Short mmCIF file of C-alpha atoms in Angstrom, two decimals:
data_model
loop_
_atom_site.label_atom_id
_atom_site.label_comp_id
_atom_site.label_asym_id
_atom_site.label_seq_id
_atom_site.Cartn_x
_atom_site.Cartn_y
_atom_site.Cartn_z
CA MET A 1 -13.96 12.34 6.88
CA ARG A 2 -12.84 9.25 5.15
CA PHE A 3 -15.03 6.24 3.82
CA LEU A 4 -14.09 3.07 2.78
CA LEU A 5 -17.05 1.13 0.81
CA ASP A 6 -17.42 -2.38 0.76
CA GLU A 7 -17.27 -4.59 -2.46
CA HIS A 8 -21.13 -5.21 -2.57
CA LEU A 9 -21.96 -1.55 -3.07
CA PRO A 10 -21.75 0.18 -6.30
CA THR A 11 -18.44 2.04 -7.29
CA GLY A 12 -20.99 5.04 -8.04
CA LEU A 13 -21.65 5.31 -4.21
CA ALA A 14 -18.00 6.17 -3.41
CA THR A 15 -18.49 8.98 -6.25
CA LEU A 16 -21.70 10.24 -4.49
CA ILE A 17 -20.23 10.31 -1.00
CA SER A 18 -17.52 12.38 -2.29
CA GLU A 19 -19.84 14.91 -4.07
CA LEU A 20 -21.71 15.20 -0.73
CA GLY A 21 -17.97 16.52 0.45
CA SER A 22 -16.48 13.55 2.23
CA ASP A 23 -13.66 11.27 0.95
CA ALA A 24 -14.71 7.57 -0.39
CA LEU A 25 -12.73 5.23 -1.45
CA HIS A 26 -14.20 1.93 -2.89
CA VAL A 27 -12.44 -1.81 -2.60
CA LYS A 28 -12.74 -2.11 -5.96
CA THR A 29 -10.96 0.91 -7.32
CA GLU A 30 -8.35 0.08 -4.29
CA GLY A 31 -7.58 -3.50 -5.62
CA LEU A 32 -9.24 -4.94 -2.37
CA LEU A 33 -11.93 -7.35 -3.95
CA SER A 34 -10.42 -10.55 -2.40
CA ALA A 35 -9.52 -9.13 0.88
CA SER A 36 -11.68 -10.62 3.88
CA ASP A 37 -14.20 -8.49 6.06
CA GLY A 38 -11.65 -8.60 9.07
CA ASP A 39 -8.80 -6.89 6.41
CA LEU A 40 -11.23 -4.45 5.13
CA TRP A 41 -11.90 -3.31 8.78
CA THR A 42 -8.42 -3.41 9.76
CA LEU A 43 -7.60 -1.38 6.62
CA ALA A 44 -10.29 1.19 7.62
CA ALA A 45 -8.66 1.89 11.04
CA LYS A 46 -5.32 2.39 9.41
CA LEU A 47 -6.69 5.10 7.07
CA ASP A 48 -8.83 6.24 9.63
CA ALA A 49 -11.79 5.75 7.70
CA THR A 50 -15.49 4.72 8.48
CA VAL A 51 -16.73 1.29 6.64
CA VAL A 52 -19.66 1.88 4.62
CA SER A 53 -21.46 -1.43 3.87
CA LYS A 54 -24.78 -3.47 3.71
CA ASP A 55 -22.72 -6.52 5.39
CA SER A 56 -24.11 -7.12 8.70
CA ASP A 57 -21.05 -8.94 9.62
CA PHE A 58 -19.33 -5.48 10.07
CA LEU A 59 -22.04 -4.55 12.84
CA ALA A 60 -20.10 -7.10 15.28
CA MET A 61 -16.62 -5.85 14.31
CA ALA A 62 -18.18 -2.21 14.97
CA GLN A 63 -19.13 -3.21 18.52
CA ARG A 64 -16.27 -5.24 19.37
CA ASP A 65 -13.98 -2.41 18.28
CA GLY A 66 -15.34 0.76 19.89
CA ARG A 67 -13.42 3.07 17.28
CA ARG A 68 -15.20 6.73 17.50
CA ALA A 69 -16.85 6.23 13.79
CA GLY A 70 -16.60 2.83 12.62
CA LEU A 71 -19.60 1.69 10.59
CA VAL A 72 -22.65 3.24 8.15
CA HIS A 73 -24.54 0.18 7.86
CA LEU A 74 -27.06 0.20 5.38
CA ASN A 75 -29.64 -1.97 6.40
CA LEU A 76 -31.61 -0.79 3.26
CA GLY A 77 -32.76 -4.56 1.39
CA ASN A 78 -32.38 -5.29 -1.90
CA ILE A 79 -32.94 -1.78 -3.71
CA SER A 80 -32.12 -0.53 -7.17
CA ASN A 81 -28.68 1.59 -7.05
CA ARG A 82 -31.03 4.53 -8.11
CA GLU A 83 -33.02 3.90 -5.01
CA LEU A 84 -29.88 3.65 -3.01
CA TYR A 85 -28.31 6.75 -4.02
CA MET A 86 -31.54 8.49 -3.29
CA ALA A 87 -31.73 7.15 0.13
CA VAL A 88 -27.80 8.19 0.91
CA ARG A 89 -28.21 11.41 -0.47
CA ALA A 90 -31.39 12.04 2.02
CA SER A 91 -30.01 11.02 4.61
CA TRP A 92 -26.07 12.26 4.67
CA PRO A 93 -26.56 14.92 6.42
CA GLN A 94 -27.97 13.01 9.50
CA VAL A 95 -25.26 10.19 8.84
CA MET A 96 -22.62 12.57 9.14
CA GLU A 97 -24.09 14.51 12.12
CA LYS A 98 -24.11 11.23 13.98
CA LEU A 99 -20.85 10.17 12.99
CA LEU A 100 -19.20 13.39 14.26
CA SER A 101 -21.00 13.53 17.46
CA GLY A 102 -19.51 10.22 17.93
CA GLU A 103 -21.79 7.44 17.44
CA PRO A 104 -19.54 4.23 16.13
CA VAL A 105 -22.35 2.73 14.03
CA VAL A 106 -25.10 4.69 12.10
CA GLU A 107 -27.93 2.71 10.44
CA LEU A 108 -30.00 3.69 7.29
CA ARG A 109 -33.14 1.79 7.62
CA PRO A 110 -36.08 2.14 4.73
#
């Protein structure tokens, strides 16, 4: 499964997701920092990628779109990168299970 990470997330998170066994791209390393949320959503669809973001604007896009696996929403508040990496690492097996079972939106909460 492929993931496209939003600009508000650290690039190291893409590395972590790759280490966990998935293909992960970050908008910064793809040269897309100035792209709008809508453009990123469209690109993710073209790449057959699931968006990973803390931005709640993507929730509305995911609900309208209906793609099988559209969004991993990191609803974790303001936490350090270390805490973010720990939360993602701990919950990633469940995230993948939900996405693979067809849930279009998976939300991580504290």
